[in-house]
Short mmCIF file of C-alpha atoms and ligand atoms in Angstrom, two decimals:
data_model
loop_
_atom_site.label_atom_id
_atom_site.label_comp_id
_atom_site.label_asym_id
_atom_site.label_seq_id
_atom_site.Cartn_x
_atom_site.Cartn_y
_atom_site.Cartn_z
CA UNK A 1 4.39 -20.60 75.77
CA UNK A 2 1.58 -20.69 73.16
CA UNK A 3 0.80 -24.23 72.08
CA UNK A 4 -0.41 -23.29 68.60
CA UNK A 5 0.85 -20.84 66.00
CA UNK A 6 -0.67 -19.86 62.66
CA UNK A 7 1.44 -18.11 60.03
CA UNK A 8 -1.10 -16.88 57.49
CA UNK A 9 -1.11 -15.25 54.06
CA UNK A 10 2.51 -16.24 53.39
CA UNK A 11 3.60 -14.60 50.13
CA UNK A 12 5.85 -17.53 49.10
CA UNK A 13 6.15 -20.79 51.02
CA UNK A 14 8.97 -23.16 50.05
CA UNK A 15 8.10 -26.65 51.27
CA UNK A 16 11.35 -28.40 50.31
CA UNK A 17 9.41 -31.61 49.74
CA UNK A 18 10.46 -34.17 47.12
CA UNK A 19 8.61 -32.24 44.37
CA UNK A 20 10.16 -28.85 45.29
CA UNK A 21 6.66 -27.46 45.87
CA UNK A 22 6.36 -23.68 46.23
CA UNK A 23 3.00 -22.24 47.41
CA UNK A 24 1.68 -18.67 47.13
CA UNK A 25 -0.66 -17.07 49.66
CA UNK A 26 -0.20 -20.03 51.91
CA UNK A 27 -0.62 -20.78 55.58
CA UNK A 28 1.24 -22.93 58.04
CA UNK A 29 -0.27 -24.19 61.28
CA UNK A 30 1.94 -25.51 64.09
CA UNK A 31 0.72 -27.18 67.27
CA UNK A 32 2.85 -28.57 70.10
CA UNK A 33 5.97 -27.97 68.00
CA UNK A 34 4.70 -29.98 65.03
CA UNK A 35 3.44 -28.79 61.63
CA UNK A 36 -0.19 -29.93 61.51
CA UNK A 37 -1.45 -28.12 58.40
CA UNK A 38 0.13 -26.47 55.41
CA UNK A 39 -1.66 -25.28 52.29
CA UNK A 40 -3.19 -22.49 50.26
CA UNK A 41 -6.84 -22.69 51.30
CA UNK A 42 -7.39 -21.73 54.90
CA UNK A 43 -8.58 -25.00 56.34
CA UNK A 44 -10.78 -25.03 59.41
CA UNK A 45 -8.38 -24.57 62.26
CA UNK A 46 -8.84 -25.16 65.96
CA UNK A 47 -8.47 -22.25 68.39
CA UNK A 48 -5.15 -20.53 67.67
CA UNK A 49 -3.01 -19.09 70.47
CA UNK A 50 -1.01 -16.85 68.18
CA UNK A 51 -1.22 -15.60 64.59
CA UNK A 52 1.58 -14.04 62.51
CA UNK A 53 1.15 -12.45 59.11
CA UNK A 54 3.39 -13.71 56.31
CA UNK A 55 2.05 -11.30 53.71
CA UNK A 56 5.45 -9.93 52.71
CA UNK A 57 7.54 -13.00 53.53
CA UNK A 58 9.26 -15.85 51.82
CA UNK A 59 9.16 -18.80 54.22
CA UNK A 60 11.65 -21.65 54.07
CA UNK A 61 12.42 -24.56 56.39
CA UNK A 62 14.73 -23.52 59.21
CA UNK A 63 18.23 -24.14 57.91
CA UNK A 64 20.57 -26.78 59.35
CA UNK A 65 24.23 -26.00 59.96
CA UNK A 66 26.30 -29.19 59.76
CA UNK A 67 29.76 -28.01 60.84
CA UNK A 68 30.96 -25.36 63.25
CA UNK A 69 33.35 -24.45 66.06
CA UNK A 70 31.41 -21.87 68.03
CA UNK A 71 34.31 -21.03 70.37
CA UNK A 72 36.18 -19.62 67.37
CA UNK A 73 33.92 -16.57 67.30
CA UNK A 74 36.45 -15.33 69.89
CA UNK A 75 39.27 -15.34 67.33
CA UNK A 76 37.54 -14.01 64.23
CA UNK A 77 39.73 -12.01 61.88
CA UNK A 78 42.75 -12.58 64.12
CA UNK A 79 45.56 -10.64 62.41
CA UNK A 80 48.27 -13.26 62.83
CA UNK A 81 46.11 -15.94 61.18
CA UNK A 82 44.40 -13.79 58.59
CA UNK A 83 46.42 -14.98 55.59
CA UNK A 84 47.55 -18.46 56.63
CA UNK A 85 46.66 -21.88 55.24
CA UNK A 86 45.21 -24.54 57.53
CA UNK A 87 48.26 -25.99 59.32
CA UNK A 88 49.88 -22.58 59.96
CA UNK A 89 46.48 -21.12 60.82
CA UNK A 90 46.04 -23.86 63.45
CA UNK A 91 49.59 -23.49 64.84
CA UNK A 92 48.96 -19.75 65.29
CA UNK A 93 45.61 -20.18 67.00
CA UNK A 94 46.11 -23.24 69.24
CA UNK A 95 47.99 -21.19 71.91
CA UNK A 96 45.20 -18.59 72.01
CA UNK A 97 42.52 -21.28 72.24
CA UNK A 98 44.46 -22.79 75.17
CA UNK A 99 43.00 -19.84 77.15
CA UNK A 100 39.43 -21.15 76.79
CA UNK A 101 37.32 -21.71 79.87
CA UNK A 102 33.65 -22.47 80.57
CA UNK A 103 32.55 -18.84 80.55
CA UNK A 104 34.27 -17.96 77.28
CA UNK A 105 32.84 -21.05 75.57
CA UNK A 106 29.34 -20.23 76.85
CA UNK A 107 29.46 -16.62 75.67
CA UNK A 108 31.08 -17.57 72.34
CA UNK A 109 28.33 -20.12 71.78
CA UNK A 110 25.63 -17.54 72.52
CA UNK A 111 27.19 -15.09 70.03
CA UNK A 112 27.58 -17.72 67.31
CA UNK A 113 24.12 -19.16 67.86
CA UNK A 114 22.58 -15.69 67.77
CA UNK A 115 24.24 -15.03 64.42
CA UNK A 116 23.02 -18.39 63.12
CA UNK A 117 19.43 -17.84 64.28
CA UNK A 118 19.30 -14.36 62.78
CA UNK A 119 20.45 -15.80 59.45
CA UNK A 120 17.64 -18.39 59.29
CA UNK A 121 19.31 -21.38 60.94
CA UNK A 122 17.19 -23.33 63.45
CA UNK A 123 19.45 -26.36 64.01
CA UNK A 124 23.19 -26.36 64.45
CA UNK A 125 25.86 -28.81 65.33
CA UNK A 126 29.11 -27.83 67.00
CA UNK A 127 32.47 -29.58 66.95
CA UNK A 128 34.27 -28.79 70.19
CA UNK A 129 37.58 -30.66 70.42
CA UNK A 130 39.81 -28.43 72.54
CA UNK A 131 39.87 -28.89 76.31
CA UNK A 132 42.63 -26.94 78.11
CA UNK A 133 43.67 -28.58 81.38
CA UNK A 134 41.21 -28.01 84.20
CA UNK A 135 38.32 -27.21 81.87
CA UNK A 136 36.37 -30.38 81.17
CA UNK A 137 32.84 -28.95 81.18
CA UNK A 138 33.01 -26.95 77.97
CA UNK A 139 30.33 -28.94 76.09
CA UNK A 140 28.05 -28.50 79.11
CA UNK A 141 28.63 -24.74 78.80
CA UNK A 142 27.56 -24.81 75.14
CA UNK A 143 24.48 -26.86 75.90
CA UNK A 144 23.46 -24.33 78.52
CA UNK A 145 23.81 -21.60 75.85
CA UNK A 146 21.63 -23.52 73.36
CA UNK A 147 18.91 -23.96 75.96
CA UNK A 148 18.94 -20.27 76.83
CA UNK A 149 18.78 -19.04 73.25
CA UNK A 150 16.36 -21.70 71.94
CA UNK A 151 18.25 -23.33 69.05
CA UNK A 152 18.02 -27.03 68.20
CA UNK A 153 21.46 -28.33 69.04
CA UNK A 154 23.65 -31.29 68.03
CA UNK A 155 26.92 -30.75 69.94
CA UNK A 156 29.70 -33.22 69.20
CA UNK A 157 32.17 -34.33 71.84
CA UNK A 158 35.37 -33.62 69.94
CA UNK A 159 38.83 -34.76 70.96
CA UNK A 160 42.55 -34.39 70.37
CA UNK A 161 44.92 -36.97 71.86
CA UNK A 162 48.13 -36.74 69.78
CA UNK A 163 50.11 -33.63 70.69
CA UNK A 164 53.38 -32.36 69.26
CA UNK A 165 55.51 -34.64 71.45
CA UNK A 166 53.88 -37.64 69.73
CA UNK A 167 54.10 -36.24 66.21
CA UNK A 168 50.70 -34.50 66.10
CA UNK A 169 49.99 -30.88 65.23
CA UNK A 170 48.47 -29.39 68.45
CA UNK A 171 50.55 -28.43 71.50
CA UNK A 172 50.47 -31.00 74.31
CA UNK A 173 48.69 -28.52 76.60
CA UNK A 174 45.40 -28.87 74.69
CA UNK A 175 45.24 -32.64 74.15
CA UNK A 176 43.69 -35.21 76.52
CA UNK A 177 44.31 -38.86 77.37
CA UNK A 178 42.20 -41.30 75.37
CA UNK A 179 40.56 -43.07 78.32
CA UNK A 180 39.51 -39.70 79.68
CA UNK A 181 38.06 -38.66 76.30
CA UNK A 182 36.00 -41.85 76.08
CA UNK A 183 34.75 -41.57 79.66
CA UNK A 184 33.61 -37.97 79.15
CA UNK A 185 31.98 -38.88 75.81
CA UNK A 186 29.96 -41.54 77.59
CA UNK A 187 29.03 -39.13 80.39
CA UNK A 188 27.71 -36.57 77.92
CA UNK A 189 25.63 -39.11 76.01
CA UNK A 190 24.09 -40.44 79.21
CA UNK A 191 23.44 -36.98 80.60
CA UNK A 192 22.11 -35.15 77.55
CA UNK A 193 21.39 -37.25 74.43
CA UNK A 194 17.72 -37.31 73.51
CA UNK A 195 16.94 -39.66 70.57
CA UNK A 196 13.17 -38.94 70.56
CA UNK A 197 11.47 -37.36 67.51
CA UNK A 198 11.43 -33.57 67.91
CA UNK A 199 14.56 -33.76 70.08
CA UNK A 200 16.18 -30.39 70.84
CA UNK A 201 19.51 -31.98 71.78
CA UNK A 202 21.49 -34.90 70.45
CA UNK A 203 25.13 -35.73 71.13
CA UNK A 204 27.55 -37.07 68.52
CA UNK A 205 31.21 -38.11 68.89
CA UNK A 206 33.92 -36.36 66.91
CA UNK A 207 37.68 -37.02 67.11
CA UNK A 208 39.15 -33.91 65.52
CA UNK A 209 41.23 -35.04 62.54
CA UNK A 210 43.78 -37.61 61.39
CA UNK A 211 46.62 -35.33 62.54
CA UNK A 212 45.43 -34.90 66.13
CA UNK A 213 44.08 -38.31 67.25
CA UNK A 214 45.26 -41.93 66.97
CA UNK A 215 43.64 -44.67 64.84
CA UNK A 216 42.98 -46.49 68.13
CA UNK A 217 40.87 -43.57 69.41
CA UNK A 218 38.97 -43.48 66.10
CA UNK A 219 38.13 -47.19 66.49
CA UNK A 220 37.19 -46.93 70.17
CA UNK A 221 35.00 -43.90 69.45
CA UNK A 222 33.15 -45.77 66.69
CA UNK A 223 32.54 -48.68 69.09
CA UNK A 224 31.21 -46.32 71.78
CA UNK A 225 28.93 -44.57 69.25
CA UNK A 226 27.60 -47.96 68.17
CA UNK A 227 26.81 -48.94 71.76
CA UNK A 228 24.73 -45.80 72.33
CA UNK A 229 23.45 -45.34 68.77
CA UNK A 230 24.86 -41.83 68.38
CA UNK A 231 26.45 -40.40 65.24
CA UNK A 232 30.11 -39.90 64.27
CA UNK A 233 31.73 -36.78 62.87
CA UNK A 234 35.26 -35.66 61.99
CA UNK A 235 37.28 -33.46 59.62
CA UNK A 236 38.52 -35.42 56.60
CA UNK A 237 40.34 -34.73 53.33
CA UNK A 238 40.39 -30.99 53.98
CA UNK A 239 43.86 -30.17 52.59
CA UNK A 240 46.78 -31.62 50.63
CA UNK A 241 48.86 -31.23 53.82
CA UNK A 242 46.53 -33.63 55.63
CA UNK A 243 46.75 -36.14 52.79
CA UNK A 244 50.57 -35.96 52.87
CA UNK A 245 50.56 -36.37 56.68
CA UNK A 246 48.41 -39.52 56.46
CA UNK A 247 50.52 -41.03 53.67
CA UNK A 248 53.77 -40.28 55.51
CA UNK A 249 52.66 -41.37 58.96
CA UNK A 250 50.28 -44.24 58.22
CA UNK A 251 51.00 -45.13 54.58
CA UNK A 252 47.32 -44.59 53.81
CA UNK A 253 45.02 -42.02 52.33
CA UNK A 254 42.61 -40.34 54.76
CA UNK A 255 39.55 -42.30 53.59
CA UNK A 256 41.34 -45.65 53.96
CA UNK A 257 42.26 -44.69 57.52
CA UNK A 258 38.62 -43.88 58.16
CA UNK A 259 37.42 -47.18 56.74
CA UNK A 260 39.98 -49.15 58.78
CA UNK A 261 38.59 -47.49 61.92
CA UNK A 262 35.05 -48.69 61.15
CA UNK A 263 33.64 -45.32 60.14
CA UNK A 264 32.64 -45.83 56.48
CA UNK A 265 28.87 -46.06 56.95
CA UNK A 266 25.68 -43.99 57.01
CA UNK A 267 26.16 -43.16 60.70
CA UNK A 268 29.03 -40.83 59.81
CA UNK A 269 29.15 -37.29 58.43
CA UNK A 270 32.43 -35.64 57.47
CA UNK A 271 33.47 -32.01 57.36
CA UNK A 272 35.03 -30.73 54.10
CA UNK A 273 35.81 -33.78 51.90
CA UNK A 274 37.82 -31.65 49.45
CA UNK A 275 40.42 -34.22 48.38
CA UNK A 276 38.43 -37.33 47.51
CA UNK A 277 39.27 -38.98 44.19
CA UNK A 278 36.68 -40.49 41.88
CA UNK A 279 36.69 -44.00 43.37
CA UNK A 280 36.55 -42.56 46.88
CA UNK A 281 33.49 -40.51 45.96
CA UNK A 282 31.79 -43.73 44.77
CA UNK A 283 32.71 -45.54 48.01
CA UNK A 284 31.33 -42.68 50.10
CA UNK A 285 28.10 -42.67 48.11
CA UNK A 286 27.62 -46.44 48.45
CA UNK A 287 28.15 -46.16 52.19
CA UNK A 288 25.75 -43.21 52.51
CA UNK A 289 28.30 -41.06 54.37
CA UNK A 290 27.14 -37.44 54.83
CA UNK A 291 29.34 -34.49 53.86
CA UNK A 292 29.35 -31.08 55.52
CA UNK A 293 30.39 -28.79 52.68
CA UNK A 294 32.02 -25.59 53.98
CA UNK A 295 32.65 -23.38 50.94
CA UNK A 296 33.55 -20.14 52.75
CA UNK A 297 36.07 -21.83 55.03
CA UNK A 298 37.62 -23.75 52.14
CA UNK A 299 37.91 -20.56 50.09
CA UNK A 300 39.10 -18.43 53.03
CA UNK A 301 41.95 -20.86 53.86
CA UNK A 302 42.65 -21.55 50.19
CA UNK A 303 42.08 -25.28 50.84
CA UNK A 304 40.25 -26.21 47.63
CA UNK A 305 36.71 -27.13 46.63
CA UNK A 306 34.82 -30.31 47.52
CA UNK A 307 33.41 -32.36 44.60
CA UNK A 308 29.92 -31.56 45.79
CA UNK A 309 28.03 -32.33 42.59
CA UNK A 310 29.74 -35.72 42.23
CA UNK A 311 29.18 -36.56 45.89
CA UNK A 312 25.46 -35.81 45.58
CA UNK A 313 25.20 -37.86 42.38
CA UNK A 314 26.98 -40.73 44.15
CA UNK A 315 24.30 -40.73 46.85
CA UNK A 316 25.87 -38.80 49.73
CA UNK A 317 23.65 -36.36 51.60
CA UNK A 318 25.56 -33.07 51.33
CA UNK A 319 24.78 -30.40 53.92
CA UNK A 320 26.32 -26.98 54.38
CA UNK A 321 28.53 -25.85 57.24
CA UNK A 322 29.52 -22.30 58.11
CA UNK A 323 32.60 -23.74 59.89
CA UNK A 324 34.90 -21.48 61.77
CA UNK A 325 34.13 -18.97 62.93
CA UNK A 326 37.80 -18.15 62.64
CA UNK A 327 38.06 -19.62 59.15
CA UNK A 328 35.04 -18.01 57.54
CA UNK A 329 34.73 -15.69 59.68
CA UNK A 330 30.96 -15.71 59.73
CA UNK A 331 28.10 -17.83 61.05
CA UNK A 332 25.59 -16.62 58.45
CA UNK A 333 23.77 -19.64 57.04
CA UNK A 334 22.05 -17.88 54.17
CA UNK A 335 25.37 -16.36 53.10
CA UNK A 336 26.90 -19.85 53.18
CA UNK A 337 24.18 -21.18 50.87
CA UNK A 338 24.84 -18.32 48.48
CA UNK A 339 28.56 -19.03 48.61
CA UNK A 340 27.94 -22.68 47.69
CA UNK A 341 25.77 -21.67 44.74
CA UNK A 342 28.32 -19.19 43.42
CA UNK A 343 31.35 -21.47 43.92
CA UNK A 344 29.90 -24.42 42.02
CA UNK A 345 28.61 -22.19 39.25
CA UNK A 346 32.09 -20.73 38.94
CA UNK A 347 33.56 -24.22 38.67
CA UNK A 348 30.91 -25.95 36.55
CA UNK A 349 28.73 -23.32 34.87
CA UNK A 350 25.48 -21.59 35.78
CA UNK A 351 23.28 -24.60 34.96
CA UNK A 352 25.22 -26.93 37.28
CA UNK A 353 23.48 -25.97 40.51
CA UNK A 354 20.14 -24.21 40.90
CA UNK A 355 18.74 -22.24 43.83
CA UNK A 356 16.33 -24.97 44.97
CA UNK A 357 19.04 -27.65 45.11
CA UNK A 358 21.34 -25.31 47.02
CA UNK A 359 18.60 -24.61 49.53
CA UNK A 360 17.99 -28.37 49.70
CA UNK A 361 21.57 -28.80 50.92
CA UNK A 362 21.02 -26.06 53.52
CA UNK A 363 17.87 -27.80 54.81
CA UNK A 364 16.84 -31.40 54.04
CA UNK A 365 20.26 -32.80 53.19
CA UNK A 366 21.81 -31.08 56.20
CA UNK A 367 19.14 -32.70 58.37
CA UNK A 368 20.05 -36.11 56.89
CA UNK A 369 23.71 -35.49 57.73
CA UNK A 370 22.63 -35.12 61.36
CA UNK A 371 20.44 -38.23 61.13
CA UNK A 372 17.18 -36.27 61.30
CA UNK A 373 14.07 -37.19 59.34
CA UNK A 374 11.82 -34.81 61.30
CA UNK A 375 13.30 -31.47 60.21
CA UNK A 376 14.43 -29.84 56.95
CA UNK A 377 11.08 -29.52 55.16
CA UNK A 378 7.74 -27.82 55.88
CA UNK A 379 5.45 -30.80 55.32
CA UNK A 380 2.74 -31.78 57.78
CA UNK A 381 4.19 -34.01 60.49
CA UNK A 382 7.57 -32.26 60.47
CA UNK A 383 8.76 -30.14 63.40
CA UNK A 384 7.78 -26.48 63.37
CA UNK A 385 11.12 -24.91 62.33
CA UNK A 386 10.51 -22.01 59.93
CA UNK A 387 12.52 -19.03 58.69
CA UNK A 388 10.75 -15.99 57.20
CA UNK A 389 12.59 -13.32 55.24
CA UNK A 390 10.91 -9.97 54.55
CA UNK A 391 10.65 -9.24 50.83
CA UNK A 392 10.35 -5.51 51.61
CA UNK A 393 14.05 -5.46 52.54
CA UNK A 394 16.00 -3.08 50.30
CA UNK A 395 18.15 -5.95 49.02
CA UNK A 396 15.11 -7.81 47.66
CA UNK A 397 13.37 -4.80 46.19
CA UNK A 398 12.41 -5.45 42.59
CA UNK A 399 12.95 -9.21 42.77
CA UNK A 400 10.79 -11.20 40.35
CA UNK A 401 10.95 -14.53 42.14
CA UNK A 402 11.05 -14.71 45.92
CA UNK A 403 12.87 -18.04 46.20
CA UNK A 404 15.60 -17.03 43.75
CA UNK A 405 15.93 -13.69 45.52
CA UNK A 406 16.98 -15.44 48.72
CA UNK A 407 20.23 -16.69 47.18
CA UNK A 408 20.81 -14.37 44.24
CA UNK A 409 20.41 -11.15 46.24
CA UNK A 410 22.67 -10.20 49.13
CA UNK A 411 21.99 -12.26 52.28
CA UNK A 412 19.80 -10.52 54.83
CA UNK A 413 18.71 -11.03 58.41
CA UNK A 414 15.65 -13.19 59.05
CA UNK A 415 12.50 -11.28 60.02
CA UNK A 416 10.76 -14.09 61.94
CA UNK A 417 12.22 -17.39 63.07
CA UNK A 418 10.29 -20.24 64.66
CA UNK A 419 12.00 -23.20 66.36
CA UNK A 420 9.86 -26.11 67.55
CA UNK A 421 6.80 -23.86 67.27
CA UNK A 422 8.38 -21.12 69.41
CA UNK A 423 8.93 -17.62 67.99
CA UNK A 424 12.64 -17.05 68.66
CA UNK A 425 13.15 -14.05 66.36
CA UNK A 426 10.50 -11.40 65.71
CA UNK A 427 10.89 -8.20 63.67
CA UNK A 428 14.52 -9.16 63.15
CA UNK A 429 15.28 -9.25 66.90
CA UNK A 430 16.06 -12.16 69.18
CA UNK A 431 13.31 -12.68 71.75
CA UNK A 432 14.99 -15.30 73.94
CA UNK A 433 18.02 -13.38 75.23
CA UNK A 434 19.13 -9.79 75.46
CA UNK A 435 21.88 -9.74 72.85
CA UNK A 436 23.70 -6.45 73.53
CA UNK A 437 25.17 -7.36 76.95
CA UNK A 438 26.16 -10.78 75.62
CA UNK A 439 28.05 -9.17 72.73
CA UNK A 440 29.70 -6.63 75.04
CA UNK A 441 31.01 -9.50 77.17
CA UNK A 442 31.96 -11.43 74.03
CA UNK A 443 34.09 -8.52 72.75
CA UNK A 444 35.91 -8.27 76.08
CA UNK A 445 36.60 -12.03 76.18
CA UNK A 446 37.81 -11.96 72.55
CA UNK A 447 40.15 -9.06 73.25
CA UNK A 448 41.57 -10.92 76.25
CA UNK A 449 42.03 -14.13 74.26
CA UNK A 450 43.67 -12.49 71.24
CA UNK A 451 46.09 -10.65 73.56
CA UNK A 452 49.33 -9.77 71.79
CA UNK A 453 47.96 -10.67 68.38
CA UNK A 454 45.07 -8.30 68.85
CA UNK A 455 47.38 -5.36 69.54
CA UNK A 456 49.81 -6.29 66.76
CA UNK A 457 46.95 -5.84 64.31
CA UNK A 458 46.85 -2.16 65.18
CA UNK A 459 43.55 -2.26 67.05
CA UNK A 460 42.99 -0.88 70.47
CA UNK A 461 40.61 -2.44 72.98
CA UNK A 462 39.45 0.96 74.13
CA UNK A 463 36.63 1.25 71.61
CA UNK A 464 34.89 -1.70 73.22
CA UNK A 465 32.81 -1.39 76.35
ZN1 LIG B 1 36.11 -27.49 61.20
#
């Protein structure tokens, strides 16, 4: 692999530094995975292993996806769940997901990660919480996929321990005992977690939601995370149904439950955060809790809209999450950023959120949610994660400002993508894996998993290889 990479003559380079600097005719020099030089005047550079032209490109920091369930790419647009709200959507899909195994998780992760990379995302998390009996190595299968495809990966060891027989939402067949969950969480941290700067893989711990784990597991997970200095993640305040469940079962609002379990601190980032009231927003801001805002998923399931502007004003880092992929049903990071921009303009007016701040959520603030200071901007000293979009694309034709075009025009595929100094996408094609056979396998696995529901939707499997 080349040690040094020069991207020269970049039409528009968006640094995402504190001053929102945008450079024209710029260059970016990466060595050993780190950005060593960035600027407009070609500085004297050492011998370069590889040079790429950025003459027609707008370059932005590789985007950071802060919430996802990659396995759900196998149940996208599932007919039986197409028009349901969260609890019914989950009840419909849990039995299909009970068919997961290591191979299907691996292939689903490859498909989802490919879609993310091609949309400009260089770092993703994943929240995997469903372990059918006999299949305990599903996170390992995802990690193997991330290594093959070359994405920076923050998998979370998710968990569900309260099945229907104990008053929870998921069927008993997909929940695990709490001691087993904690032991496997510890195994994964010891086996894979790399805290070093530039790390390509960090583990976090992620009980699924208040309606599928016990408060005891939340507390024990926080203690384990503290022992190993890894981060905490969960779904919170996503729907009114969840709020009602918490009030009925525990006599508390979701955020009070979280605080009681020792989670209200800057080591935690939460998915959704739709139903926080004003005082809760202030508490979250004071604590520095990160929020993974998932506008497409929230709109798709009709859940509501997170108070994103207030959360940011309160001091929370707010990142973006594509979520899903069965509740979006996309893993397109640039499309998610556009969705966030449009949603909050719809709610608060066109001046409420600008393009640069939206892109800041998709990059720097997302990185902060994952506890990263070394990614999210294109300043010297940061890791070499860069997304280039080709301004010659038909969708950008005629655009006056390249940065605005990225979010105001229809989302496109990235032309070049660099992760840790490695060219992962070139000319709009993945270079690390051969995608077609992966997608052929993915379609077959999805058809098998969706089974009866697939056929009820009127589709036949015969059109797939
Ligand atoms: Zn989720």
